[in-house]
C-alpha cells in the first residue's frame, strides 16, 4: 500500500491577513458557543444523535422528551399546510430565537474551544474505549486547496435541505467529524484535571463530556499545532458542502471577508488514536427474481476462493471468522437460506468491472463486494443500489443474518470494517470510497455546543 503524506509550510499570518492567499494550513478558531442552560432543561432531554441518524421513531421520542429538544430545529416535523412563509425551516428559526430570548440557551462569555471526550464500549462490548478531541471553528476550504479532503461522494437532496435550514437560522447546530494525524501532542494540550462542564450519557450508553478552554495561551498553542495538518471529513460531508455553498452565496451577495460564514463548527480527532473505531456496514439483498445460492456460489468462483463453512452462524462467530481470515486478504462472508460461504483471496482477473478505480480502491472489501458480487454476479445495477431497490444496510451482523433467516431477504453479505489507513490514503489521493463504507462510532452528539453566525 502506498502512503501519501502531504506537508505544507507553517505560515505566520492572522485569519484576515491570509484570507486572499492560497490555502496552506488548517485554521481553527475559538468561538462563543450557545449551550443549553442546565437550570432550564435537562441536557439528556435536549440533545440528539446527528440529523441523518434520526429515525421516525427517534424523532417522535425526541419530540416527547422536551419542548426544547434540538430535533425541533435540526429535523422538525413537516406539516400539510407548509408554505414559503410557514414551514419546517421558519419554525426552526423561530424556535432558536425563542430559546435564546427566554434563556433556554445561553452564550458563553469568552471565545473558547471545547475539549470533547466520548467513553463507550468497544465493538466486542467487553472493553471501555475513550476518544478525545476538541470542538472549534474550522475555516472552510474548497477541496482544491489541499487542506480538507473528503472520502465519499454526496447526493444533492440532503444538501438542499441543510442549505435551507442554514439560510433560515444562520447557525450551525451540529459539528462535523474531522480527522487529523498526530503523535499525541495535540491531545496532551487538551488535558485537564478539572471536572467537565458538560456530562451526558446518550441512548446508546456513550458518555459525552465537554470542558471549556478559554485560556488564550492554550488556544494559541493548539492553533500552532494544527497549522500543518491536513483534515479528512469522517462524518458530515453533506453539511460541509452545504456550508461551502452558503459561504459562496454570502460572498456573491457582497458580504465582506473574513466573516463568520467562512468557518463552521467542527470536532477534531486524531486518526492515530486507539479510540478511533470504524464499524462495518453489512449489505442485505432482497427482491431478486432469479436469485439462487448455487448461481451466486458458481459466479463467485471467478473472483474469489469460495469455502462452505456450514449452514448456521451467529453474528459474533461471523465477525470473529472475518477478522481471522481478513488478516491475509480480503474476506467476505455470505449467508443465504441454506448455506454460509466464506469468500477470500481475490483472484487476479482481467475485467472492466473496476474501470475507473485505482488499485487503492480496488483493494477494498466493499468495492470487491459491490463490483464482483452485487453487480458482476447478481446483476444489481449501480442505480438500483443507489435507490436502495434491492439492498439494505445494517451495522449489526446479527440483524443482517436475521433478515435472511426470517425469509425477508435472500442473502446477507458481511465484511470487515475499512481500516483508517485505507480511508487516509484514498482521501489524500483525491479518491473516494463507496457510500456506506465507513461507520465511525460513536457519533457526535448534537446540541452540546451551537455556533450562531449572527
Coordinates of N, CA, C and O in Angstrom, one line a residue, residues 228-370:
X228 N 0.0 22.8 10.3 CA 0.5 21.9 9.2 C -0.4 20.7 9.0 O 0.1 19.7 8.3
X229 N -1.6 20.6 9.6 CA -2.4 19.4 9.5 C -3.3 19.5 8.2 O -3.8 20.5 7.8
X230 N -3.4 18.3 7.6 CA -4.4 18.1 6.6 C -5.6 17.4 7.3 O -5.4 16.5 8.1
X231 N -6.8 17.7 6.9 CA -8.0 17.3 7.5 C -8.8 16.4 6.6 O -9.0 16.7 5.4
X232 N -9.4 15.3 7.1 CA -10.2 14.4 6.4 C -11.6 14.4 7.0 O -11.7 14.3 8.3
X233 N -12.6 14.6 6.2 CA -14.0 14.6 6.8 C -14.4 13.1 7.0 O -14.4 12.3 6.1
X234 N -14.6 12.8 8.3 CA -15.0 11.4 8.6 C -16.6 11.3 8.5 O -17.1 10.4 7.8
X235 N -17.3 12.2 9.1 CA -18.8 12.3 9.0 C -19.1 13.7 8.8 O -18.6 14.6 9.5
X236 N -20.1 14.0 7.9 CA -20.6 15.3 7.7 C -20.3 15.9 6.4 O -20.3 17.1 6.2
X237 N -20.1 15.1 5.3 CA -19.8 15.6 4.0 C -20.9 16.5 3.5 O -20.6 17.5 2.9
X238 N -22.2 16.1 3.7 CA -23.3 16.9 3.2 C -23.3 18.3 3.9 O -23.5 19.3 3.2
X239 N -23.1 18.3 5.2 CA -23.1 19.6 5.9 C -21.9 20.4 5.6 O -22.0 21.7 5.5
X240 N -20.7 19.8 5.3 CA -19.6 20.6 4.9 C -19.8 21.3 3.6 O -19.5 22.5 3.4
X241 N -20.3 20.5 2.6 CA -20.5 21.1 1.3 C -21.7 22.1 1.3 O -21.7 23.0 0.5
X242 N -22.6 21.9 2.2 CA -23.7 22.9 2.4 C -23.1 24.2 2.9 O -23.4 25.3 2.4
X243 N -22.2 24.1 3.9 CA -21.5 25.3 4.4 C -20.7 26.0 3.3 O -20.7 27.3 3.3
X244 N -20.0 25.3 2.5 CA -19.3 25.9 1.4 C -20.3 26.7 0.4 O -20.0 27.8 0.0
X245 N -21.4 26.0 0.1 CA -22.4 26.7 -0.7 C -22.9 27.9 -0.1 O -23.1 29.0 -0.8
X246 N -23.2 27.9 1.2 CA -23.7 29.1 1.9 C -22.7 30.2 1.9 O -23.0 31.4 1.7
X247 N -21.4 29.8 2.2 CA -20.3 30.8 2.1 C -20.3 31.5 0.8 O -20.1 32.7 0.7
X248 N -20.3 30.7 -0.3 CA -20.3 31.3 -1.6 C -21.4 32.2 -1.9 O -21.3 33.2 -2.6
X249 N -22.6 31.8 -1.4 CA -23.8 32.7 -1.6 C -23.6 34.0 -1.0 O -23.9 35.1 -1.5
X250 N -23.1 34.0 0.3 CA -22.9 35.2 1.0 C -21.8 36.1 0.3 O -21.9 37.3 0.3
X251 N -20.8 35.5 -0.1 CA -19.7 36.2 -0.8 C -20.3 36.9 -2.1 O -20.0 38.0 -2.4
X252 N -21.1 36.1 -2.8 CA -21.6 36.6 -4.1 C -22.6 37.8 -3.8 O -22.7 38.7 -4.7
X253 N -23.2 37.8 -2.6 CA -24.1 38.9 -2.3 C -23.3 40.1 -1.8 O -24.0 41.1 -1.5
X254 N -22.0 40.0 -1.8 CA -21.2 41.2 -1.5 C -20.8 41.3 0.0 O -20.3 42.4 0.4
X255 N -21.0 40.3 0.8 CA -20.6 40.3 2.2 C -19.1 40.4 2.3 O -18.3 39.9 1.4
X256 N -18.6 41.1 3.3 CA -17.2 41.3 3.4 C -16.5 40.1 4.0 O -17.1 39.2 4.5
X257 N -15.2 40.0 3.8 CA -14.4 38.9 4.3 C -13.2 39.4 5.1 O -12.7 40.5 4.8
X258 N -12.7 38.7 6.2 CA -13.3 37.4 6.6 C -14.6 37.7 7.4 O -14.9 38.8 7.8
X259 N -15.4 36.6 7.4 CA -16.8 36.7 8.0 C -17.1 35.4 8.8 O -16.5 34.4 8.6
X260 N -18.1 35.5 9.6 CA -18.5 34.3 10.4 C -18.8 33.1 9.5 O -18.6 31.9 9.9
X261 N -19.4 33.3 8.3 CA -19.7 32.2 7.5 C -18.5 31.5 6.8 O -18.7 30.5 6.1
X262 N -17.3 32.1 7.0 CA -16.1 31.4 6.4 C -15.7 30.2 7.2 O -14.8 29.5 6.8
X263 N -16.3 30.0 8.4 CA -16.0 28.9 9.2 C -17.2 28.1 9.6 O -18.3 28.6 9.5
X264 N -17.0 26.9 10.1 CA -18.2 26.2 10.7 C -17.7 25.4 11.9 O -16.5 25.2 12.1
X265 N -18.6 24.9 12.7 CA -18.3 24.1 13.9 C -17.8 22.7 13.5 O -18.5 22.0 12.8
X266 N -16.6 22.3 14.0 CA -16.1 21.0 13.7 C -15.6 20.4 15.0 O -15.2 21.1 15.9
X267 N -15.6 19.1 15.0 CA -14.9 18.3 16.1 C -13.7 17.6 15.5 O -13.9 16.9 14.5
X268 N -12.6 17.8 16.1 CA -11.3 17.2 15.6 C -10.8 16.1 16.4 O -10.7 16.2 17.6
X269 N -10.5 14.9 15.7 CA -10.0 13.8 16.4 C -8.7 13.3 15.7 O -8.6 13.4 14.5
X270 N -7.8 12.8 16.5 CA -6.5 12.2 15.9 C -6.8 10.9 15.3 O -7.3 10.0 16.0
X271 N -6.5 10.7 14.0 CA -6.8 9.5 13.3 C -5.9 8.4 13.8 O -6.1 7.2 13.5
X272 N -4.8 8.7 14.5 CA -3.9 7.7 15.1 C -4.3 7.3 16.5 O -3.6 6.5 17.1
X273 N -5.3 7.8 17.0 CA -5.8 7.5 18.4 C -6.3 6.1 18.4 O -7.1 5.7 17.6
X274 N -6.0 5.3 19.5 CA -6.6 3.9 19.6 C -8.1 4.0 19.9 O -8.8 3.0 19.7
X275 N -8.6 5.2 20.2 CA -10.1 5.3 20.5 C -10.9 5.5 19.2 O -12.1 5.6 19.3
X276 N -10.2 5.5 18.1 CA -10.9 5.7 16.8 C -11.4 4.4 16.3 O -10.6 3.5 16.0
X277 N -12.7 4.2 16.3 CA -13.4 2.9 15.9 C -14.2 3.1 14.6 O -15.0 4.0 14.5
X278 N -13.9 2.3 13.7 CA -14.7 2.2 12.4 C -15.4 0.9 12.4 O -14.8 -0.2 12.5
X279 N -16.7 0.9 12.3 CA -17.5 -0.3 12.2 C -17.9 -0.6 10.7 O -18.0 0.3 9.9
X280 N -18.1 -1.9 10.4 CA -18.5 -2.2 9.0 C -20.0 -1.9 8.9 O -20.8 -1.9 9.8
X281 N -20.4 -1.8 7.6 CA -21.8 -1.7 7.3 C -22.1 -2.8 6.3 O -21.6 -2.8 5.2
X282 N -22.9 -3.8 6.8 CA -23.1 -5.0 6.1 C -24.3 -4.8 5.1 O -25.1 -3.9 5.3
X283 N -24.3 -5.5 4.0 CA -25.3 -5.4 2.9 C -26.2 -6.6 3.0 O -25.8 -7.8 3.2
X284 N -27.5 -6.4 2.8 CA -28.5 -7.5 2.7 C -29.3 -7.3 1.4 O -29.7 -6.2 1.1
X285 N -29.4 -8.4 0.6 CA -30.0 -8.3 -0.7 C -31.4 -9.0 -0.6 O -31.6 -10.0 0.0
X286 N -32.4 -8.4 -1.3 CA -33.7 -8.9 -1.4 C -34.4 -8.6 -2.7 O -33.9 -7.7 -3.5
X287 N -35.4 -9.3 -3.0 CA -36.3 -9.0 -4.2 C -35.7 -9.3 -5.5 O -36.2 -8.8 -6.5
X288 N -34.7 -10.1 -5.6 CA -34.2 -10.5 -6.9 C -35.0 -11.7 -7.5 O -35.1 -12.7 -6.8
X289 N -35.5 -11.6 -8.7 CA -36.5 -12.6 -9.2 C -35.8 -14.0 -9.4 O -36.5 -15.0 -9.4
X290 N -34.5 -14.0 -9.8 CA -33.9 -15.2 -10.2 C -32.8 -15.6 -9.3 O -31.8 -16.3 -9.7
X291 N -32.8 -15.2 -8.0 CA -31.7 -15.5 -7.1 C -31.7 -17.0 -6.7 O -32.7 -17.6 -6.5
X292 N -30.5 -17.5 -6.7 CA -30.2 -18.8 -6.1 C -28.8 -18.9 -5.5 O -27.9 -18.2 -6.1
X293 N -28.7 -19.6 -4.4 CA -27.4 -19.7 -3.8 C -26.4 -20.4 -4.8 O -25.2 -20.0 -4.8
X294 N -26.8 -21.4 -5.5 CA -26.0 -22.1 -6.5 C -25.4 -21.2 -7.5 O -24.2 -21.2 -7.8
X295 N -26.2 -20.3 -8.0 CA -25.8 -19.3 -9.0 C -24.8 -18.4 -8.4 O -23.8 -18.1 -9.0
X296 N -25.1 -17.9 -7.2 CA -24.2 -17.0 -6.5 C -22.8 -17.7 -6.3 O -21.7 -17.1 -6.6
X297 N -22.8 -18.9 -5.8 CA -21.6 -19.6 -5.5 C -20.8 -19.9 -6.7 O -19.6 -19.7 -6.7
X298 N -21.4 -20.3 -7.8 CA -20.7 -20.6 -9.0 C -20.1 -19.3 -9.6 O -19.0 -19.3 -10.1
X299 N -20.9 -18.2 -9.6 CA -20.4 -17.0 -10.2 C -19.2 -16.4 -9.3 O -18.3 -15.8 -9.9
X300 N -19.2 -16.6 -8.0 CA -18.2 -16.0 -7.2 C -16.9 -16.7 -7.4 O -15.8 -16.1 -7.1
X301 N -16.8 -17.9 -7.9 CA -15.6 -18.6 -8.1 C -14.6 -17.9 -9.0 O -13.4 -18.1 -8.9
X302 N -15.2 -17.2 -9.9 CA -14.2 -16.5 -10.9 C -13.5 -15.3 -10.2 O -12.5 -14.8 -10.7
X303 N -14.1 -14.9 -9.0 CA -13.5 -13.7 -8.4 C -12.7 -14.0 -7.1 O -11.8 -13.3 -6.7
X304 N -13.1 -15.1 -6.4 CA -12.6 -15.4 -5.1 C -12.4 -16.9 -4.9 O -13.0 -17.7 -5.7
X305 N -11.6 -17.3 -3.9 CA -11.7 -18.7 -3.4 C -13.0 -18.7 -2.5 O -13.2 -17.9 -1.7
X306 N -13.7 -19.8 -2.7 CA -15.0 -19.9 -2.0 C -15.0 -21.2 -1.2 O -14.8 -22.3 -1.7
X307 N -15.3 -21.0 0.1 CA -15.4 -22.2 1.0 C -16.8 -22.2 1.7 O -17.3 -21.2 2.1
X308 N -17.4 -23.4 1.7 CA -18.6 -23.6 2.5 C -18.2 -23.8 4.0 O -17.4 -24.6 4.3
X309 N -18.8 -23.0 4.9 CA -18.4 -23.1 6.3 C -19.6 -23.5 7.2 O -19.6 -23.2 8.4
X310 N -20.6 -24.2 6.6 CA -21.7 -24.6 7.4 C -23.0 -24.0 7.0 O -23.1 -23.3 6.0
X311 N -24.0 -24.2 7.8 CA -25.3 -23.7 7.5 C -25.8 -22.7 8.6 O -26.8 -22.0 8.4
X312 N -25.2 -22.7 9.7 CA -25.6 -21.8 10.8 C -24.4 -21.0 11.3 O -23.3 -21.6 11.5
X313 N -24.6 -19.8 11.6 CA -23.6 -19.0 12.2 C -24.3 -17.8 12.9 O -25.3 -17.3 12.4
X314 N -23.8 -17.3 14.0 CA -24.3 -16.1 14.6 C -23.4 -14.9 14.3 O -22.3 -15.1 13.8
X315 N -23.8 -13.7 14.7 CA -23.1 -12.5 14.5 C -21.7 -12.5 15.0 O -20.7 -12.3 14.3
X316 N -21.5 -12.8 16.3 CA -20.1 -12.8 16.9 C -19.2 -13.9 16.2 O -18.0 -13.6 16.0
X317 N -19.7 -15.0 15.9 CA -18.9 -16.0 15.2 C -18.5 -15.5 13.8 O -17.4 -15.7 13.3
X318 N -19.5 -14.9 13.1 CA -19.2 -14.3 11.8 C -18.1 -13.3 11.8 O -17.2 -13.2 11.0
X319 N -18.2 -12.4 12.8 CA -17.2 -11.3 13.0 C -15.8 -11.9 13.3 O -14.8 -11.4 12.7
X320 N -15.8 -12.9 14.2 CA -14.5 -13.5 14.5 C -13.9 -14.2 13.3 O -12.7 -14.1 13.1
X321 N -14.7 -14.9 12.5 CA -14.2 -15.6 11.3 C -13.6 -14.6 10.3 O -12.6 -14.7 9.7
X322 N -14.4 -13.5 10.1 CA -13.9 -12.5 9.1 C -12.7 -11.8 9.6 O -11.7 -11.6 8.8
X323 N -12.6 -11.5 10.9 CA -11.4 -10.9 11.4 C -10.1 -11.8 11.2 O -9.1 -11.3 10.8
X324 N -10.3 -13.1 11.5 CA -9.2 -14.0 11.3 C -8.8 -14.1 9.9 O -7.6 -14.1 9.6
X325 N -9.7 -14.3 9.0 CA -9.4 -14.5 7.6 C -9.0 -13.2 6.9 O -8.3 -13.2 5.8
X326 N -9.4 -12.1 7.4 CA -9.1 -10.8 6.8 C -7.7 -10.3 7.0 O -7.3 -9.3 6.4
X327 N -6.9 -11.0 7.9 CA -5.5 -10.5 8.1 C -4.7 -10.7 6.9 O -3.8 -9.9 6.6
X328 N -5.0 -11.8 6.2 CA -4.1 -12.1 5.0 C -4.6 -11.5 3.7 O -3.8 -11.2 2.8
X329 N -6.0 -11.3 3.6 CA -6.5 -10.8 2.3 C -7.9 -10.3 2.6 O -8.4 -10.4 3.7
X330 N -8.6 -9.9 1.5 CA -10.0 -9.5 1.6 C -10.8 -10.7 2.0 O -10.4 -11.9 1.6
X331 N -11.8 -10.6 2.7 CA -12.7 -11.7 3.1 C -14.1 -11.2 3.2 O -14.4 -10.1 3.8
X332 N -15.0 -12.0 2.7 CA -16.5 -11.7 2.8 C -17.2 -12.9 3.2 O -16.8 -14.0 2.9
X333 N -18.2 -12.8 4.0 CA -19.0 -13.9 4.5 C -20.4 -13.7 4.0 O -21.0 -12.7 4.2
X334 N -20.9 -14.7 3.3 CA -22.2 -14.6 2.6 C -23.1 -15.7 3.2 O -22.8 -16.9 3.3
X335 N -24.3 -15.2 3.8 CA -25.2 -16.1 4.4 C -26.5 -16.1 3.5 O -27.1 -15.1 3.2
X336 N -26.9 -17.3 3.1 CA -28.2 -17.5 2.4 C -29.1 -18.4 3.2 O -28.7 -18.9 4.3
X337 N -30.2 -18.8 2.7 CA -31.2 -19.6 3.5 C -30.6 -21.0 3.7 O -31.0 -21.7 4.7
X338 N -29.7 -21.5 2.9 CA -29.3 -22.9 3.0 C -27.8 -23.1 3.2 O -27.3 -24.2 3.3
X339 N -27.0 -22.0 3.2 CA -25.6 -22.2 3.5 C -24.8 -20.9 3.8 O -25.4 -19.8 3.6
X340 N -23.6 -21.1 4.4 CA -22.7 -20.0 4.7 C -21.5 -20.1 3.8 O -20.8 -21.2 3.8
X341 N -21.1 -19.1 3.1 CA -20.0 -19.1 2.2 C -18.9 -18.1 2.7 O -19.3 -16.9 2.9
X342 N -17.7 -18.5 2.8 CA -16.6 -17.6 3.0 C -15.8 -17.4 1.7 O -15.4 -18.3 1.0
X343 N -15.8 -16.1 1.3 CA -15.1 -15.8 0.0 C -13.9 -14.9 0.4 O -14.0 -13.9 1.1
X344 N -12.7 -15.4 -0.1 CA -11.4 -14.7 0.3 C -10.4 -14.9 -0.9 O -10.7 -15.5 -1.9
X345 N -9.2 -14.3 -0.7 CA -8.1 -14.4 -1.6 C -8.6 -14.1 -3.0 O -8.7 -14.9 -3.9
X346 N -8.9 -12.8 -3.3 CA -9.4 -12.4 -4.6 C -8.4 -12.8 -5.7 O -7.2 -12.7 -5.6
X347 N -9.0 -13.2 -6.8 CA -8.2 -13.7 -7.9 C -7.8 -12.5 -8.8 O -8.6 -11.5 -9.0
X348 N -6.7 -12.6 -9.4 CA -6.3 -11.6 -10.4 C -7.0 -11.9 -11.7 O -6.8 -12.9 -12.3
X349 N -7.9 -11.0 -12.1 CA -8.7 -11.2 -13.3 C -8.7 -10.0 -14.2 O -8.5 -8.8 -13.7
X350 N -8.9 -10.2 -15.5 CA -9.0 -9.1 -16.4 C -10.4 -8.8 -16.6 O -11.2 -9.6 -17.2
X351 N -10.9 -7.7 -16.1 CA -12.3 -7.3 -16.2 C -12.4 -5.8 -16.2 O -11.6 -5.1 -15.7
X352 N -13.5 -5.3 -16.8 CA -13.7 -3.9 -16.8 C -14.7 -3.5 -15.7 O -15.1 -2.4 -15.6
X353 N -15.0 -4.5 -14.8 CA -15.8 -4.1 -13.6 C -15.2 -3.0 -12.8 O -15.9 -2.3 -12.1
X354 N -13.8 -3.0 -12.7 CA -13.1 -2.0 -11.9 C -12.7 -0.8 -12.7 O -11.8 0.0 -12.3
X355 N -13.3 -0.6 -13.9 CA -12.9 0.6 -14.7 C -13.0 1.9 -14.0 O -14.0 2.1 -13.3
X356 N -12.0 2.7 -14.0 CA -12.0 4.0 -13.4 C -11.6 4.0 -11.9 O -11.6 5.0 -11.3
X357 N -11.3 2.8 -11.3 CA -11.0 2.7 -9.9 C -9.5 2.4 -9.8 O -8.9 1.6 -10.5
X358 N -8.8 3.1 -8.9 CA -7.4 2.9 -8.7 C -7.2 1.6 -7.9 O -8.1 1.0 -7.4
X359 N -5.9 1.1 -7.9 CA -5.6 -0.1 -7.1 C -6.0 0.0 -5.7 O -6.4 -0.9 -5.0
X360 N -5.8 1.3 -5.1 CA -6.2 1.5 -3.7 C -7.7 1.2 -3.5 O -8.1 0.6 -2.5
X361 N -8.5 1.7 -4.4 CA -10.0 1.5 -4.3 C -10.3 0.0 -4.6 O -11.2 -0.6 -3.9
X362 N -9.7 -0.6 -5.5 CA -10.0 -2.0 -5.9 C -9.7 -2.9 -4.7 O -10.3 -4.0 -4.6
X363 N -8.7 -2.6 -3.9 CA -8.3 -3.4 -2.8 C -9.3 -3.5 -1.6 O -9.2 -4.3 -0.8
X364 N -10.3 -2.6 -1.6 CA -11.3 -2.5 -0.6 C -12.3 -3.7 -0.7 O -12.8 -4.0 -1.7
X365 N -12.5 -4.3 0.5 CA -13.5 -5.4 0.5 C -14.9 -4.9 0.0 O -15.6 -5.6 -0.8
X366 N -15.3 -3.7 0.4 CA -16.6 -3.2 0.0 C -16.7 -3.0 -1.5 O -17.7 -3.2 -2.2
X367 N -15.6 -2.6 -2.2 CA -15.6 -2.4 -3.6 C -15.6 -3.8 -4.3 O -16.4 -3.9 -5.3
X368 N -14.9 -4.7 -3.8 CA -14.9 -6.1 -4.4 C -16.3 -6.7 -4.2 O -16.8 -7.3 -5.1
X369 N -17.0 -6.4 -3.1 CA -18.3 -6.9 -2.9 C -19.3 -6.3 -3.9 O -20.0 -7.0 -4.6
X370 N -19.2 -5.0 -4.1 CA -20.2 -4.3 -5.0 C -19.9 -4.7 -6.4 O -20.8 -5.0 -7.2

